[in-house]
mmCIF file of C-alpha atoms (C1' of nucleotides) in Angstrom:
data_model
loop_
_atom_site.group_PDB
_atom_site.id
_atom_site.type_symbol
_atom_site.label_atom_id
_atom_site.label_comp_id
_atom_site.label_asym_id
_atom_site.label_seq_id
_atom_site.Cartn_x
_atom_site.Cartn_y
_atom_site.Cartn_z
ATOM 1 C CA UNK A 1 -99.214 -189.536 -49.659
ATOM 2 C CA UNK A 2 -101.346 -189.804 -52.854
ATOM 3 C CA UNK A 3 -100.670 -191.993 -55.740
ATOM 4 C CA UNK A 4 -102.733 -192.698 -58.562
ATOM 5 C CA UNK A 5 -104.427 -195.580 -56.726
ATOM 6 C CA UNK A 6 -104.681 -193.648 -53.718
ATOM 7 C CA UNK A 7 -106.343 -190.909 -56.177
ATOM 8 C CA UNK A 8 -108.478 -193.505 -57.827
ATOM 9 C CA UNK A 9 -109.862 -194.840 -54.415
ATOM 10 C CA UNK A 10 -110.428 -191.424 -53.289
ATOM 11 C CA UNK A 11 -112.677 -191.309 -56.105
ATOM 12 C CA UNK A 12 -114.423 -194.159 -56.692
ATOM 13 C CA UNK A 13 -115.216 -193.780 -52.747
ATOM 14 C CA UNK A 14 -116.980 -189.736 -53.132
ATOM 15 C CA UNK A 15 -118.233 -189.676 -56.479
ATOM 16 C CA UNK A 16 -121.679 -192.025 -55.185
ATOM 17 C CA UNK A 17 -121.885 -189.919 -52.229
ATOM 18 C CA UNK A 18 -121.545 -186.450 -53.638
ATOM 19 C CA UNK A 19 -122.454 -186.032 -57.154
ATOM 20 C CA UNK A 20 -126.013 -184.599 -58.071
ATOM 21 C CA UNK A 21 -125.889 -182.968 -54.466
ATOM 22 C CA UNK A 22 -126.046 -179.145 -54.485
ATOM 23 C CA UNK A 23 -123.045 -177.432 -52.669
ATOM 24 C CA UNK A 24 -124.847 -175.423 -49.684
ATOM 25 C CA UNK A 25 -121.756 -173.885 -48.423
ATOM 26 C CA UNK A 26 -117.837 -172.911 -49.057
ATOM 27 C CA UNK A 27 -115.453 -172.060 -46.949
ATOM 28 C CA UNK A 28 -111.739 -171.665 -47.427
ATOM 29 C CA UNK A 29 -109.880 -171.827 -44.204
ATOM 30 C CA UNK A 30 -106.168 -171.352 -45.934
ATOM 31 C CA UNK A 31 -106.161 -170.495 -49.461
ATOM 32 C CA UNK A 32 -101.989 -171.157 -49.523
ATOM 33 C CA UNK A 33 -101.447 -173.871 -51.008
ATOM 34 C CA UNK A 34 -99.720 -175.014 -53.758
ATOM 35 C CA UNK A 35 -101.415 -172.132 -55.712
ATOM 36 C CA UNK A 36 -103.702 -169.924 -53.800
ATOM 37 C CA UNK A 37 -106.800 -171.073 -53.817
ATOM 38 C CA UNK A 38 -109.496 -169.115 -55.863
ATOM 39 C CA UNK A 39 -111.098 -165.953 -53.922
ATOM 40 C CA UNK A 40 -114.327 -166.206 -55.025
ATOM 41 C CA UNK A 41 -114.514 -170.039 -54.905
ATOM 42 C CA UNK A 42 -117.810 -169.912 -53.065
ATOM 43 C CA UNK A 43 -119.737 -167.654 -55.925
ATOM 44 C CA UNK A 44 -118.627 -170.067 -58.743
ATOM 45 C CA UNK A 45 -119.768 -173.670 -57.082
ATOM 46 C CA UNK A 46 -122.293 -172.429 -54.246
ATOM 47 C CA UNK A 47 -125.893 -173.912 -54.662
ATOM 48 C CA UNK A 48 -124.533 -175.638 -57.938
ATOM 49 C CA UNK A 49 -123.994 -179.502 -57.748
ATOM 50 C CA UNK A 50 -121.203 -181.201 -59.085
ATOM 51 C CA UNK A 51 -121.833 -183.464 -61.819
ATOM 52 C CA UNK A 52 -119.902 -186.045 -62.077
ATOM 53 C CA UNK A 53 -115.627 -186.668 -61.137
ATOM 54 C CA UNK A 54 -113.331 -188.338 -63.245
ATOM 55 C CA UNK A 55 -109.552 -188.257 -62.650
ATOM 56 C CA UNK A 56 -106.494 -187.664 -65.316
ATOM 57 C CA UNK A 57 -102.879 -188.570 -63.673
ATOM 58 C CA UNK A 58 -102.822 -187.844 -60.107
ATOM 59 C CA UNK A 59 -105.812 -184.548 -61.103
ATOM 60 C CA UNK A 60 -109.090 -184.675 -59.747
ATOM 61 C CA UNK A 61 -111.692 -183.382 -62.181
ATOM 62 C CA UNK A 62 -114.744 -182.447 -60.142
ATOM 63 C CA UNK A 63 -117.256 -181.240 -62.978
ATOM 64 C CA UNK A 64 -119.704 -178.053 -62.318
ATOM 65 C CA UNK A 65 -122.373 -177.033 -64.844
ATOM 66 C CA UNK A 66 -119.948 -173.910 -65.667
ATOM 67 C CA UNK A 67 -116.247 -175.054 -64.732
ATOM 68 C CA UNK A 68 -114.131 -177.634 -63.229
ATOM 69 C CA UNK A 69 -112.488 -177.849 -59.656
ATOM 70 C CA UNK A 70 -109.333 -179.168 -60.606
ATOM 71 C CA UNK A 71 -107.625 -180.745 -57.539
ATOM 72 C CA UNK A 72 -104.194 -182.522 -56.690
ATOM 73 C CA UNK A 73 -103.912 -184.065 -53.351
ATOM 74 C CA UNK A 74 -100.246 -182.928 -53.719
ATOM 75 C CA UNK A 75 -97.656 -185.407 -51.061
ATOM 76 C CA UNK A 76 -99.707 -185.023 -47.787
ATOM 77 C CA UNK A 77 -103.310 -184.353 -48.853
ATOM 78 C CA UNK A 78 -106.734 -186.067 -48.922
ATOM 79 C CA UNK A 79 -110.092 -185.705 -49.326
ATOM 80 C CA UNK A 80 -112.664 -186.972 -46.501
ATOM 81 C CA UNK A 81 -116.075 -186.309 -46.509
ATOM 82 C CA UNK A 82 -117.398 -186.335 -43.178
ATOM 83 C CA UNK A 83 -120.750 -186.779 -41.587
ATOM 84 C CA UNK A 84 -123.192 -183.896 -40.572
ATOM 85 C CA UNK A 85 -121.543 -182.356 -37.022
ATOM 86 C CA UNK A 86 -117.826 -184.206 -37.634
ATOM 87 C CA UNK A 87 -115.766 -180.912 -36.474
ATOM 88 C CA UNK A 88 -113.319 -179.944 -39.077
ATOM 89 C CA UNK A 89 -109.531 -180.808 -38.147
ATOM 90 C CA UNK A 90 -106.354 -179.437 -38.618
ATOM 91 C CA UNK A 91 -105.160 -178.849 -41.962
ATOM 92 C CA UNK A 92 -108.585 -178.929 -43.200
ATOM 93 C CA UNK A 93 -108.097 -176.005 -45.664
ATOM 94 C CA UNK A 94 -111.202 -175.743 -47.490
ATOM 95 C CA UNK A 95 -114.997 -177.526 -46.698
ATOM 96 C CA UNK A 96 -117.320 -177.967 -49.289
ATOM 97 C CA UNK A 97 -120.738 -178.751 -47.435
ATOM 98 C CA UNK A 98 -123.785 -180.579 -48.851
ATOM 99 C CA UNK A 99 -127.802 -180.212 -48.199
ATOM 100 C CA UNK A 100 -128.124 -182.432 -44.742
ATOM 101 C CA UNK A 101 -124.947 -181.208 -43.415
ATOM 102 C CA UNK A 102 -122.110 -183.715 -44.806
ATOM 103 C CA UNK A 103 -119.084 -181.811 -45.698
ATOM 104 C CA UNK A 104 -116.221 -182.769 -47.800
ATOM 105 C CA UNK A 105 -113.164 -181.078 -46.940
ATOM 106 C CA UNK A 106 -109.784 -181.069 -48.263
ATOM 107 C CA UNK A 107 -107.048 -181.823 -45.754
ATOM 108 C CA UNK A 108 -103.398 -181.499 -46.537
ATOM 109 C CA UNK A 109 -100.560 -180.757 -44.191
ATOM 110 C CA UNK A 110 -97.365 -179.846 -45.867
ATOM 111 C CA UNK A 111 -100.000 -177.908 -48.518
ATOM 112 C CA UNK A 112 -98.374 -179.024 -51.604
ATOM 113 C CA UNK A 113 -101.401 -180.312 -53.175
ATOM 114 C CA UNK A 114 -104.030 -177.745 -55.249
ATOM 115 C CA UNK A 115 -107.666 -176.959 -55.842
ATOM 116 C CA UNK A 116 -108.072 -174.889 -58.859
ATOM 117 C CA UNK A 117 -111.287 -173.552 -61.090
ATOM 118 C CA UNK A 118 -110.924 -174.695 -64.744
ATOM 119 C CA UNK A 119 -113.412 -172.446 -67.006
ATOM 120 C CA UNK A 120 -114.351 -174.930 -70.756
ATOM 121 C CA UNK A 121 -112.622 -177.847 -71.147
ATOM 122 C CA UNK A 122 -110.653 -179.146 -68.607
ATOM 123 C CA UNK A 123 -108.035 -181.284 -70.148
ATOM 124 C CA UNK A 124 -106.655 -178.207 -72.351
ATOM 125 C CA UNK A 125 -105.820 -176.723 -69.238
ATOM 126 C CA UNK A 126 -101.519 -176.626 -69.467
ATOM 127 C CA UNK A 127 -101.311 -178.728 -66.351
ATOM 128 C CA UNK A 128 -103.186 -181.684 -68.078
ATOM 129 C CA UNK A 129 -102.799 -180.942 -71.908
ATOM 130 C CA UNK A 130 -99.103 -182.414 -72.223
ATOM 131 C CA UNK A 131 -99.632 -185.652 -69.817
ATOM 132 C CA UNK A 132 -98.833 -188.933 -71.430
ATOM 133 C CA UNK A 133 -101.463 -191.666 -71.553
ATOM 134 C CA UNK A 134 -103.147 -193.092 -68.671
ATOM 135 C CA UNK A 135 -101.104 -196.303 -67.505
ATOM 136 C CA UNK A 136 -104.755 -198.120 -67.540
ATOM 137 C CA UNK A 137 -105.265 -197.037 -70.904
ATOM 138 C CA UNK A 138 -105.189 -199.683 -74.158
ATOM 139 C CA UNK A 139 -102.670 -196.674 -75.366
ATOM 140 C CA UNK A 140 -100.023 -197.518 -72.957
ATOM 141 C CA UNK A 141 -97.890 -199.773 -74.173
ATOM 142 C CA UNK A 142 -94.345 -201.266 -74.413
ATOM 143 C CA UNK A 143 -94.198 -200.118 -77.640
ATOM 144 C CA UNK A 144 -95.059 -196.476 -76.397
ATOM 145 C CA UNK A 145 -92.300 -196.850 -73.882
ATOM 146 C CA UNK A 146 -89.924 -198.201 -76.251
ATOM 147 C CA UNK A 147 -90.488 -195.441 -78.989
ATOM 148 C CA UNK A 148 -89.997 -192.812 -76.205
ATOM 149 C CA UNK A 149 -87.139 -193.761 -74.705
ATOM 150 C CA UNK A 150 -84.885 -193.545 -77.835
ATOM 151 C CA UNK A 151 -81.849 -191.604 -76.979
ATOM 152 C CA UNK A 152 -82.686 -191.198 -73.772
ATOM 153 C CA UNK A 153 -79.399 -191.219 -70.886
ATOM 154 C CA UNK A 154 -81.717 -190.463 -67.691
ATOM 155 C CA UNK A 155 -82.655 -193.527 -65.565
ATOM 156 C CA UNK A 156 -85.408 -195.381 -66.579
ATOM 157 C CA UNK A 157 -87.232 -194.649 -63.134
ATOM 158 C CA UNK A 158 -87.223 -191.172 -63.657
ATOM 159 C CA UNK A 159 -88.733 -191.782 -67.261
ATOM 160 C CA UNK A 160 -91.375 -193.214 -65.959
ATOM 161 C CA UNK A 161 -92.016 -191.047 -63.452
ATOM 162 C CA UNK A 162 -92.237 -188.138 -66.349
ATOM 163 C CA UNK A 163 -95.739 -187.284 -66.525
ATOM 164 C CA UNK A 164 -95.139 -186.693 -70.321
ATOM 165 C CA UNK A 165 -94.019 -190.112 -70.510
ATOM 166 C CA UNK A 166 -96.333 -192.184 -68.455
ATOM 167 C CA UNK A 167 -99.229 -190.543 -66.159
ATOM 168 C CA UNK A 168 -99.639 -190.842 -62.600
ATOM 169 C CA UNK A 169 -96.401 -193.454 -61.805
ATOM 170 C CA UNK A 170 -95.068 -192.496 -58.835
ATOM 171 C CA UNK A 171 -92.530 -193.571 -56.361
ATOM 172 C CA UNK A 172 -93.754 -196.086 -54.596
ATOM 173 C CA UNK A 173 -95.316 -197.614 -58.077
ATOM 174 C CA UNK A 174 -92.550 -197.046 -60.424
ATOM 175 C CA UNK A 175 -90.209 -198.938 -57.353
ATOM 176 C CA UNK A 176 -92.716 -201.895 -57.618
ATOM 177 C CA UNK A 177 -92.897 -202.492 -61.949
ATOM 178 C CA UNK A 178 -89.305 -201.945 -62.138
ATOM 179 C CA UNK A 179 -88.721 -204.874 -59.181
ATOM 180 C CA UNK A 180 -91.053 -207.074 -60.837
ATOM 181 C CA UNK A 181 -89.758 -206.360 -64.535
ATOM 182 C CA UNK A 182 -86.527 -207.151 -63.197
ATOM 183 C CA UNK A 183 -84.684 -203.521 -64.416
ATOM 184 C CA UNK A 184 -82.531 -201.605 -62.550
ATOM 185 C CA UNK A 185 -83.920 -198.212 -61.867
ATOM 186 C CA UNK A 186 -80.777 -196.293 -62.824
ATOM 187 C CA UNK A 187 -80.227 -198.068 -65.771
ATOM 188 C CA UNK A 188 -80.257 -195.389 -68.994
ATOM 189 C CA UNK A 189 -83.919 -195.392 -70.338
ATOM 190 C CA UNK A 190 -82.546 -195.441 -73.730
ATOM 191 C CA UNK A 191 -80.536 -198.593 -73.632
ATOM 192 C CA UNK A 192 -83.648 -200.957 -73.046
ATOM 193 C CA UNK A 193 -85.241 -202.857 -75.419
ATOM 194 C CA UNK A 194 -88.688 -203.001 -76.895
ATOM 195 C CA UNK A 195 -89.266 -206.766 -75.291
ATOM 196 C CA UNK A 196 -88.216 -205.555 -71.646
ATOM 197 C CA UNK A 197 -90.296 -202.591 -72.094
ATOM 198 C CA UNK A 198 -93.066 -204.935 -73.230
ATOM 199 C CA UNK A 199 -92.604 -206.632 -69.340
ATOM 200 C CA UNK A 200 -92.266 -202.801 -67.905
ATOM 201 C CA UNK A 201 -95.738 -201.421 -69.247
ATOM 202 C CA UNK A 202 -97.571 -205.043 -68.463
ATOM 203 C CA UNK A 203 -95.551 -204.738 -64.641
ATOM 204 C CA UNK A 204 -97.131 -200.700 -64.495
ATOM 205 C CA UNK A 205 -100.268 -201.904 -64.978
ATOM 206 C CA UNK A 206 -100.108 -204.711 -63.333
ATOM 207 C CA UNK A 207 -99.133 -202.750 -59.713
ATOM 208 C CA UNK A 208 -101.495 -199.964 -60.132
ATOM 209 C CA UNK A 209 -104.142 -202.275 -61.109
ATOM 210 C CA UNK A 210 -104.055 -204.724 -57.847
ATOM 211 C CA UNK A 211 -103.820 -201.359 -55.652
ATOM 212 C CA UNK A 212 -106.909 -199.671 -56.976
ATOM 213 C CA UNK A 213 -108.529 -202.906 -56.625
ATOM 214 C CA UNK A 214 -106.830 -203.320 -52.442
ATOM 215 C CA UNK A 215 -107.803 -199.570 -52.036
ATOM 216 C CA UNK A 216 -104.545 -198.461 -52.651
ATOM 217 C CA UNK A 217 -101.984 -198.054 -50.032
ATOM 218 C CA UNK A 218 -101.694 -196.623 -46.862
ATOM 219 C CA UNK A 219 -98.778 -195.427 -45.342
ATOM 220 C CA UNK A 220 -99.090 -193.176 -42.371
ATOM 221 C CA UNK A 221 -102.610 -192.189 -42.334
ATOM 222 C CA UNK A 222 -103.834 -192.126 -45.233
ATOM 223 C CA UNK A 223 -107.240 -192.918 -45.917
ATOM 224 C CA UNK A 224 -109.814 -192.828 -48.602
ATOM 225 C CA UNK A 225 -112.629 -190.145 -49.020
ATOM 226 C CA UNK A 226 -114.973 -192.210 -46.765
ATOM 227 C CA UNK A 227 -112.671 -193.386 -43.803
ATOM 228 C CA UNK A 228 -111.213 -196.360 -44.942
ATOM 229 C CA UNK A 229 -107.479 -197.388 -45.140
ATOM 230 C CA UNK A 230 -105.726 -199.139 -48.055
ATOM 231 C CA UNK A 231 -104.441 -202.550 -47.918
ATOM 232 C CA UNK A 232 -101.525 -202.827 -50.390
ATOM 233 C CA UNK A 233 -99.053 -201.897 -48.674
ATOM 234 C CA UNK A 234 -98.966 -205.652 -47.636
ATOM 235 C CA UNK A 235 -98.528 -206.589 -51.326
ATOM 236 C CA UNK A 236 -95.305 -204.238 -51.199
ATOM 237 C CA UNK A 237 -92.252 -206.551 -52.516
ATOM 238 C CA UNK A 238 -89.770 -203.843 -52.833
ATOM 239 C CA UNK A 239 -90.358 -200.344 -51.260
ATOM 240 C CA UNK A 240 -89.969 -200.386 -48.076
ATOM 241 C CA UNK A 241 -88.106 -203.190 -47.747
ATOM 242 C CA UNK A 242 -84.441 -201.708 -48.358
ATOM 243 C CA UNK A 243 -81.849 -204.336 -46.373
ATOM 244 C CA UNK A 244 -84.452 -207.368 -46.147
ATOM 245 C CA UNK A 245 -84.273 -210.151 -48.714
ATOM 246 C CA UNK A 246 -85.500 -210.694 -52.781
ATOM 247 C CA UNK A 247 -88.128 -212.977 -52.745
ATOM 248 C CA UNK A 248 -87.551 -213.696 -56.283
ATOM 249 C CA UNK A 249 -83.846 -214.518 -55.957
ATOM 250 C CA UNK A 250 -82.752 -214.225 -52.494
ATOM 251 C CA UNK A 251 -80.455 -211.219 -52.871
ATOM 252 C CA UNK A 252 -80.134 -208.153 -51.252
ATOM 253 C CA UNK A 253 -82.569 -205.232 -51.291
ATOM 254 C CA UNK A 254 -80.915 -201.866 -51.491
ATOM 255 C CA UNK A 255 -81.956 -198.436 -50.750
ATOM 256 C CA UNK A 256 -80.499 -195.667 -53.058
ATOM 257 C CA UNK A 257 -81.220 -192.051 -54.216
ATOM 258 C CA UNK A 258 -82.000 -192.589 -58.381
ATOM 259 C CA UNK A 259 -82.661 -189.145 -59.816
ATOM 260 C CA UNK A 260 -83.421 -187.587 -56.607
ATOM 261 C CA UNK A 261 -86.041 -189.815 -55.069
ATOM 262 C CA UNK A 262 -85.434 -192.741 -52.743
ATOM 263 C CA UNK A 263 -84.978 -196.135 -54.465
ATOM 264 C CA UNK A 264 -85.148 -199.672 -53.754
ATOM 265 C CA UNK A 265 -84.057 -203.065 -55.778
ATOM 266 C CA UNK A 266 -82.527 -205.768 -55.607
ATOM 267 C CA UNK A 267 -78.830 -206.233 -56.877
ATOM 268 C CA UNK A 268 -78.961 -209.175 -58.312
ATOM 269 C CA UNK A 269 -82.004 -209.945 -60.581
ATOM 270 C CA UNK A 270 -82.946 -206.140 -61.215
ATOM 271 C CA UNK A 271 -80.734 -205.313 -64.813
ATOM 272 C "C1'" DC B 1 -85.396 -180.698 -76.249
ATOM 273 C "C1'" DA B 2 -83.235 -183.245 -72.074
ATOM 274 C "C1'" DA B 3 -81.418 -183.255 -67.514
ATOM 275 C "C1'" DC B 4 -80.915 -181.437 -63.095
ATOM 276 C "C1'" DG B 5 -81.541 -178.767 -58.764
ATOM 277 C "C1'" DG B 6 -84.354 -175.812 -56.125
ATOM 278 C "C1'" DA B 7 -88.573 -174.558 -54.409
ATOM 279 C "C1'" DC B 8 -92.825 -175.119 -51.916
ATOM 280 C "C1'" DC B 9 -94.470 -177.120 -46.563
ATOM 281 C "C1'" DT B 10 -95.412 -179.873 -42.013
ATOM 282 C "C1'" DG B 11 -94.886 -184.009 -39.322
ATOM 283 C "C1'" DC B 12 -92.507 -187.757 -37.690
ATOM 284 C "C1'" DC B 13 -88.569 -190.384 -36.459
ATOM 285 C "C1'" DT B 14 -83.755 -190.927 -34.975
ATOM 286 C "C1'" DG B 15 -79.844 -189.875 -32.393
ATOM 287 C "C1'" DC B 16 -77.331 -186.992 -29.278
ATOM 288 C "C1'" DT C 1 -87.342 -184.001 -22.306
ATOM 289 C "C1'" DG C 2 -85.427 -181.068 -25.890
ATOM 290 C "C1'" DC C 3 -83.482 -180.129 -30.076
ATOM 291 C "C1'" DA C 4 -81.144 -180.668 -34.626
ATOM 292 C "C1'" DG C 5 -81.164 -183.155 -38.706
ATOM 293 C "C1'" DG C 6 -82.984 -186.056 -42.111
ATOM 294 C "C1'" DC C 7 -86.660 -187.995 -44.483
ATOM 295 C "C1'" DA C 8 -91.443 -188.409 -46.658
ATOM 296 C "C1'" DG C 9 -96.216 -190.910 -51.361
ATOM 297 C "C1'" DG C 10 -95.372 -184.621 -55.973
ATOM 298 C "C1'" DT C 11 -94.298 -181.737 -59.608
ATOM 299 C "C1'" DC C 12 -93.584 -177.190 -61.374
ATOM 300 C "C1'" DC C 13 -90.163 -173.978 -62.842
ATOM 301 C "C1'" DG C 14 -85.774 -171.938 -63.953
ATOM 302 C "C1'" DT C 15 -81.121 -172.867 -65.440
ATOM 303 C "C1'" DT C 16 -77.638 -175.219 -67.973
#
DNA sequence: CAACGGACCTGCCTGC
DNA sequence: TGCAGGCAGGTCCGTT
């Protein structure tokens, strides 16, 4: 489900609602996913607020006075935080509740996603320390790409979908910037040049920037941490629309596995 | 180091 | 209506 806009909405949408509000109550339903969730959760955040939440890649950082709840919404998760007396739901694996009776709770079928306890400082945990720069950072640039990429035989969607390389570009995303760049996805990362890569970075930010700002996009069901869907789906040019037409050139739109994930572009004016 | 495949899960859709 | 098979927005880890 989650991308990094999806991530981003989820918390720009809890962080005015939850932060500075003392955690009453824990309770972990199903502590399998991804990693099992920590057993005594409920001593370290109970009757402790959380501070503030800032996001790194597709990680959400919730910060505690003593440690961080690191969480990943995985492929199928979300965060919702529902009214006082909203009954918790299937798949809601773990419910943080707040003074009042509002509970956030952590929902994610297929339970890829995570929710871990980070003592000091987060980002030198080893999930975040190697992570490339933020794609809405000034340090992300073609040049980066470019300087990267040197050598490099794998298909430039699946550099770009490296963490290491880029953070947080994910399918649906790293479809889009290579459409509107105009560059094949399986073409070799390495045999690109610095101008084109110039286009790519602008094209990354460019998608994940209009999604944040359309609430990112919903799929099946997705929604953001206070109820409300995500419109960019609409603005979708390529995924999703394997067989239908190139608006940019009228050719065809084809669907294709590209280092193991589902692909779509257009085979005439993607190089 | 780079590249690749497998692993972890449930839900939903298609076709027989 | 039931069932098998394939597919899905992620990413870590082990092997080559």
């Amino acid at each position: 489900m989650p991308e990094l806009p999806e991530v981003e909405t989820t918390r720009r949408g809890l962080a005015p609602h939850i932060c500075g509000r003392p955690i009453l109550a824990v309770r972990v339903h199903e502590p399998r996913l991804r990693w099992p969730v920590p057993s005594d959760l409920a001593r370290l955040v109970t009757a402790r607020p959380i501070l503030g939440i800032d996001r790194r890649a597709k990680y959400l950082l919730l910060r505690c006075a003593e440690g961080t709840l690191l969480v990943h919404l995985g492929m199928s998760g979300s965060l919702r935080l529902d009214p006082a007396g909203a009954t918790r739901r299937k798949h809601d694996h773990v419910e943080f509740e707040f003074a009042g009776g509002a509970c956030l709770r952590l929902h994610d079928p297929r339970r890829f996603g995570a929710l871990l306890w980070v003592d000091g400082e987060p980002l030198q945990h080893p999930l975040l320390a190697r992570l490339g720069p933020e794609p809405l950072d000034g340090a992300f640039d073609g040049a980066w790409l470019y300087q990267r990429s040197h050598g490099r035989r794998a298909p430039v969607k699946a550099f770009i979908m490296d963490a290491r390389t880029v953070a947080g570009v994910g399918n649906i995303y790293a479809t889009e910037a290579l459409y509107i760049a105009g560059i094949h996805p399986a073409r070799a990362a390495g045999r690109i040049g610095a101008r084109r890569y110039g286009r790519l970075a602008d094209s990354i930010r460019q998608v994940l920037g209009d999604a944040i700002e359309q609430g990112g996009t919903t799929l099946r069901d997705y929604v953001n941490g206070t109820g409300a869907p995500g419109y960019f789906r609409l603005q979708l040019r390529a995924y999703g629309h394997s067989g239908g037409v190139c608006e940019r050139c009228g050719g065809e739109l084809r669907q294709r596995i590209i280092a193991q994930r589902s692909s779509v572009y257009c085979v005439r004016c993607q190089r």
